[in-house]
Coordinates of C-alpha atoms in Angstrom, one line a residue:
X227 CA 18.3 81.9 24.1
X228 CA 16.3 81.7 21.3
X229 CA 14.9 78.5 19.0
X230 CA 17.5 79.6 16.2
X231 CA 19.8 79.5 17.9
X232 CA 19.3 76.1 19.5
X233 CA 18.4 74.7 15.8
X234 CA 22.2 75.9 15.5
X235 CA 23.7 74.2 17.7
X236 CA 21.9 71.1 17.3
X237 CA 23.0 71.1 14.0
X238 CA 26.7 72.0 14.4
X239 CA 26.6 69.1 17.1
X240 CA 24.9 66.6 14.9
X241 CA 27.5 67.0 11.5
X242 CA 30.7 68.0 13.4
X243 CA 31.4 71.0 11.4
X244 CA 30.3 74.6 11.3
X245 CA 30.7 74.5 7.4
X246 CA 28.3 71.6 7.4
X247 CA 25.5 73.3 9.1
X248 CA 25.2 76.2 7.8
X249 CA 25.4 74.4 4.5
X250 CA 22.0 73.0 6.5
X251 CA 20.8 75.5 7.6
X252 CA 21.2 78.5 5.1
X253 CA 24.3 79.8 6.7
X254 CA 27.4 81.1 6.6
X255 CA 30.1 80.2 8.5
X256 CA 30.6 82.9 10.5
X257 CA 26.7 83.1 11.3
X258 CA 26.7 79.8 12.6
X259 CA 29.8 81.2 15.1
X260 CA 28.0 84.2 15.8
X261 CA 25.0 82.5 16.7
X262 CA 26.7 79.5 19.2
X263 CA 28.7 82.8 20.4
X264 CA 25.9 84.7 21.4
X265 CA 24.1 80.8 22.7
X266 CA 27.5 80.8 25.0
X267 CA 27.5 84.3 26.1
X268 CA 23.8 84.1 27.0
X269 CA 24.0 80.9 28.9
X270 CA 27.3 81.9 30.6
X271 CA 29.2 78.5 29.6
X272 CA 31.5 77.6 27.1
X273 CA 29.3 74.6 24.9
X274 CA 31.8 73.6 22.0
X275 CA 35.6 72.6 22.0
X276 CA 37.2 74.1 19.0
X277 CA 40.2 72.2 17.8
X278 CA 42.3 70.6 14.7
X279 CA 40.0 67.1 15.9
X280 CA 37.3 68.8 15.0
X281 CA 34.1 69.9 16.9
X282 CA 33.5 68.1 20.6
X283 CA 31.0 68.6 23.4
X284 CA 32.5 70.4 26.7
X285 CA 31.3 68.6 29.8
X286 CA 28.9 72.1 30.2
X287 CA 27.5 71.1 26.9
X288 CA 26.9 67.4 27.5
X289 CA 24.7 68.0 30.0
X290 CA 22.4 70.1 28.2
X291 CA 22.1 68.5 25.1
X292 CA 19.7 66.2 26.6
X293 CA 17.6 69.2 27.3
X294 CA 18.1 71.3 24.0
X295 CA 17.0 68.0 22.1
X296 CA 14.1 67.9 24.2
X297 CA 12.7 71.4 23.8
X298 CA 13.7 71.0 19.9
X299 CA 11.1 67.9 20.1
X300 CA 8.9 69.6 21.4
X301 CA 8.5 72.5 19.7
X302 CA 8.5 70.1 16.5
X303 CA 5.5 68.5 18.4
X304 CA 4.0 72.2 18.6
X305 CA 4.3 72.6 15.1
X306 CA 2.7 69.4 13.8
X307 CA -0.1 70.0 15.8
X308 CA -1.0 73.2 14.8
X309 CA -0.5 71.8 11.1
X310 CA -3.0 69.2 11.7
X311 CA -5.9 71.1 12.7
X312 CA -5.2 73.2 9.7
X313 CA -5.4 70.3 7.7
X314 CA -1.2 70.1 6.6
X315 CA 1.3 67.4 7.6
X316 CA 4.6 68.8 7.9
X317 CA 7.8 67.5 10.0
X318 CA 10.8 65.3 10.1
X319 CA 11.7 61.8 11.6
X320 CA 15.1 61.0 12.5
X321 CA 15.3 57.3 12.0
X322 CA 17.8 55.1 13.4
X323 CA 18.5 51.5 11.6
X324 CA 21.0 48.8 11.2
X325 CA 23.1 48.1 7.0
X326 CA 20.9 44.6 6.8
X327 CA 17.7 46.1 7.8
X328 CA 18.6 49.6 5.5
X329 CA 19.2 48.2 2.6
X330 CA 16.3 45.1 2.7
X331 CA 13.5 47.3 3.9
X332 CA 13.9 51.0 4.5
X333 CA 13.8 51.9 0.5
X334 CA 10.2 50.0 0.7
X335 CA 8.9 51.6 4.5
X336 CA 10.4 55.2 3.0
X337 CA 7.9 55.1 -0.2
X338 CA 5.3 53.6 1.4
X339 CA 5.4 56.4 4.1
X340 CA 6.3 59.5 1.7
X341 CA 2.8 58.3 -0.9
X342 CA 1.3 59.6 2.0
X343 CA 3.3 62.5 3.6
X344 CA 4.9 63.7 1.0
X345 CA 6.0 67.1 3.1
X346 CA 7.7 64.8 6.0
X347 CA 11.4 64.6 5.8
X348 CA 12.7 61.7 6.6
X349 CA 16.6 61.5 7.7
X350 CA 18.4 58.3 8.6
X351 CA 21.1 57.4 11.2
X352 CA 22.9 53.9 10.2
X353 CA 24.5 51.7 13.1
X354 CA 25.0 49.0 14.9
X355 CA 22.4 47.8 18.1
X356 CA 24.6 50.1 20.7
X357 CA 24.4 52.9 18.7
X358 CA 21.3 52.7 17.7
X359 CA 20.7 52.3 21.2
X360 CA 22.5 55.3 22.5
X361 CA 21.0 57.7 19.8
X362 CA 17.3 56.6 20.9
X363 CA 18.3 57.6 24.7
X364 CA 20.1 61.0 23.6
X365 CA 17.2 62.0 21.5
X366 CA 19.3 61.8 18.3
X367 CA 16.7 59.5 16.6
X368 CA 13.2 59.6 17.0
X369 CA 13.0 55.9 16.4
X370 CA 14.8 52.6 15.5
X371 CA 15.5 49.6 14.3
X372 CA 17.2 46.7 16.9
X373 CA 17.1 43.4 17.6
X374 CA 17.0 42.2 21.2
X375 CA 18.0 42.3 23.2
X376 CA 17.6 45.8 24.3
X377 CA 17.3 47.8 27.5
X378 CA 15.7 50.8 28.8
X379 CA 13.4 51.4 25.5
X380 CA 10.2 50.0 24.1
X381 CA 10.6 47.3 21.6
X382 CA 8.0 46.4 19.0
X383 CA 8.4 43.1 17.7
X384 CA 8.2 43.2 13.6
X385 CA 9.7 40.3 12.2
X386 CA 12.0 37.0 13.6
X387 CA 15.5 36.7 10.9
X388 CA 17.0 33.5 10.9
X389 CA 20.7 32.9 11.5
X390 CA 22.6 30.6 8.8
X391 CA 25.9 28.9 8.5
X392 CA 28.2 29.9 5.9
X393 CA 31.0 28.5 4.7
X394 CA 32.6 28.9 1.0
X395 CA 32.5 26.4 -1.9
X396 CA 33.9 22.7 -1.4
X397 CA 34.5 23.4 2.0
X398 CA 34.7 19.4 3.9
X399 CA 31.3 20.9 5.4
X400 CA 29.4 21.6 2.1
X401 CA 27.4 18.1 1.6
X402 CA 26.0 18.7 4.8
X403 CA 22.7 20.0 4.4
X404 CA 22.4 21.9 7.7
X405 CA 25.0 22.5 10.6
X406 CA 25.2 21.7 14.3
X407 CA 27.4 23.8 16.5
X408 CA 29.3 20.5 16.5
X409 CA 30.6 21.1 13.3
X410 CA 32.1 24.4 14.2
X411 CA 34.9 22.9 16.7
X412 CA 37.8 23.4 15.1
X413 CA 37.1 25.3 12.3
X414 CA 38.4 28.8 11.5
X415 CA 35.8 31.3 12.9
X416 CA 34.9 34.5 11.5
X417 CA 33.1 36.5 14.1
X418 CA 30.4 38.9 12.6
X419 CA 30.7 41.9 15.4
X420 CA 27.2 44.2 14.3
X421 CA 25.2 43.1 17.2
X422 CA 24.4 39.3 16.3
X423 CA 27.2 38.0 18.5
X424 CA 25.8 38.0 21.9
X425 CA 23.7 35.6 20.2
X426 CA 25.6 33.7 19.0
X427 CA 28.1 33.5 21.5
X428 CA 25.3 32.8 24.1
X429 CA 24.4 30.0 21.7
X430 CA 27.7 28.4 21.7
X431 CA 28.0 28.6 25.7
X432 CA 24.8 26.8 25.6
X433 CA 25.9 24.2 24.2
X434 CA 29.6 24.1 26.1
X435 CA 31.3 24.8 22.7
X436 CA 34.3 27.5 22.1
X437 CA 34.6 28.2 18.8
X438 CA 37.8 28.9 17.1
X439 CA 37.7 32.5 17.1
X440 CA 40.3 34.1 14.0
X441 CA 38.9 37.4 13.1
X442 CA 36.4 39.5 14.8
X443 CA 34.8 41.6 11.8
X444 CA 32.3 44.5 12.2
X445 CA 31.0 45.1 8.5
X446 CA 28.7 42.3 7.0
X447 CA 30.3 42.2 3.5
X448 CA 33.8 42.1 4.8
X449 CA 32.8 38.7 6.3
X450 CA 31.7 37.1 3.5
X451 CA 34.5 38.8 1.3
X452 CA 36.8 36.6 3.9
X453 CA 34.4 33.1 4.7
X454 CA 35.1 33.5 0.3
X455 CA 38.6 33.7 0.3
X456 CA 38.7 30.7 2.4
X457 CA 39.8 32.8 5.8
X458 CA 37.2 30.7 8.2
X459 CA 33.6 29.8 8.5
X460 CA 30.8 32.1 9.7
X461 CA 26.8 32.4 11.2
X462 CA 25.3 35.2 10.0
X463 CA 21.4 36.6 9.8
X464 CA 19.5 35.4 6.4
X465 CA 19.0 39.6 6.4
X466 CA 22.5 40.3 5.7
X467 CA 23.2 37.8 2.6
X468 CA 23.0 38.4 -1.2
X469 CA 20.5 37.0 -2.6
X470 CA 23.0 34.6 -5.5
X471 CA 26.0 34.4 -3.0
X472 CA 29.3 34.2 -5.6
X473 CA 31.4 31.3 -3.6
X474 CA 29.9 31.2 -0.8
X475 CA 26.5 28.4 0.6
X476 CA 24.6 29.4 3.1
X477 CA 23.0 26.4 5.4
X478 CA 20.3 26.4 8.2
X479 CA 21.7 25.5 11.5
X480 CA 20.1 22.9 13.9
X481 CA 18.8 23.8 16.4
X482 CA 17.4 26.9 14.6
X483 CA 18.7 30.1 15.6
X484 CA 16.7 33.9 15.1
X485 CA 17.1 37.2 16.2
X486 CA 13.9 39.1 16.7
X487 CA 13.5 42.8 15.3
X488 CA 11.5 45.4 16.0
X489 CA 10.9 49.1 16.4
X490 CA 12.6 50.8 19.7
X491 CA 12.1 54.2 21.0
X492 CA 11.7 55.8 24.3
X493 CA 8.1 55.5 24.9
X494 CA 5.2 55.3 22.1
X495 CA 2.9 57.5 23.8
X496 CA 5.4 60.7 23.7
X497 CA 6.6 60.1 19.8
X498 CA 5.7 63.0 17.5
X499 CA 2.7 63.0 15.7
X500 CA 4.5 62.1 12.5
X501 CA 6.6 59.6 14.2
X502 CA 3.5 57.5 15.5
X503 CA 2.0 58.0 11.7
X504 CA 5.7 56.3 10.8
X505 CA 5.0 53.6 13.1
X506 CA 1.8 52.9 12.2
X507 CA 3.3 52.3 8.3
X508 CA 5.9 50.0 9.7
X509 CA 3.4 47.8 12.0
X510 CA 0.4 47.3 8.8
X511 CA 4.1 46.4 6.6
X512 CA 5.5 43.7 9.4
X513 CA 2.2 42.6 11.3
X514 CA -1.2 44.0 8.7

């Protein structure tokens, strides 16, 4: 087995096509078959499933992923090392974030970071918490953005995002000027499902409410596309409104409600040497 042949497979695994990474990667089809051929044949197991789905992980090549990820790290680490002493920064960071956080702050941390190291590539995965979660433990990302709570990673704490109330224009609630979860009994619920709702649910347990529940909704916009067309009410974090809501008014709730985000990865000390530079950006943003 050779590093080629690894950065093959790790890139037919990662786009789901062999098309795809060779387009990557500089090659053809068939030499990205020959090469997970010969990656098969040498390591005596069959790694890929080959159908009209698509590309899959066999149960042989699940469990060494973990491992091909980790030599590609650190071979990367090798690599940016060596470029250090001799006074280069070169690399890649695999980033994993949530839509809210992308679009508010990533097009900022991403110039900020490539003034600097303008030879670092730097590739983004966009999720919710879980998968965010998930790529951090397989080694898919480098590092991420979540809000707790989390498990099994280091968190840095950045920033705290208020939650908000929002309902549409002349709703009976709009001459309120803030909300109590009160107000939400009997109301037409819209349930934002990108990671806030533990939260929120937790919130209303709290307080011995059950909210009306209509539509459980994953993507932020589709939310507020339905709390406008007068489908239900919603909480949502301050992150994920537009800045001039059209039909829509957005109101604190009381008691105040927050989720805290930060930076997660596996463990600080073994990050990359770029990573750690990436981190560094982030904290003097967030924290200074």
């Amino acid at each position: 087995m050779n590093f080629f042949q690894l950065e093959v497979f790790l890139h037919v695994v990662e786009h789901g096509s062999f098309t795809k990474a060779g387009d990557r990667i500089g090659l053809t089809q068939s030499g990205v078959s020959h090469n997970i051929t010969a990656l098969e044949t040498e390591l005596g197991v069959t790694l890929l499933k080959r159908d009209r789905k698509g590309i899959t992980l066999t149960t042989a090549g699940e469990q060494v992923i973990p491992h091909m990820r980790a030599i590609a790290a650190n071979l990367a680490h090798i690599e940016q090392k060596i470029a250090a002493v001799n006074g280069m920064e070169i690399g890649k960071i695999t980033i994993g974030s949530f839509p809210s956080f992308t679009a508010r702050f990533i097009p900022k941390l991403f110039s900020i970071f490539k003034e600097k190291y303008p030879n670092i590539d730097l590739l983004i995965h966009e999720g919710g918490y879980g998968e965010i979660l998930t790529w951090i433990e397989e080694g898919t990302v480098d590092i991420g953005f979540a809000a707790k709570p989390v498990k099994n990673v280091e968190f840095i704490p950045l920033l705290h995002d208020p939650l908000s109330a929002v309902i549409y224009e002349g709703h009976p609630l709009s001459g309120k000027t803030s909300l109590n979860l009160e107000d939400f009994v009997d109301q037409s619920f819209i349930m934002l499902r990108s990671g806030c709702e533990t939260l929120i649910e937790n919130k209303f347990l709290e307080a011995k409410i059950k909210p009306n529940i209509s539509y459980d909704i994953k993507d932020n916009q589709t939310v507020l596309s339905m709390v406008a067309g007068k489908l239900g009410i919603t909480i949502m974090p301050d992150l994920a409104l537009p800045e001039k809501p059209e039909r829509l008014q957005s109101l604190p709730l009381n008691p105040e409600l927050s989720r805290e985000i930060g930076l997660v990865m596996k463990s600080s000390k073994h990050l990359s040497p770029v990573a750690k530079e990436f981190t560094k950006v982030v904290q003097d943003h967030f924290i200074g």
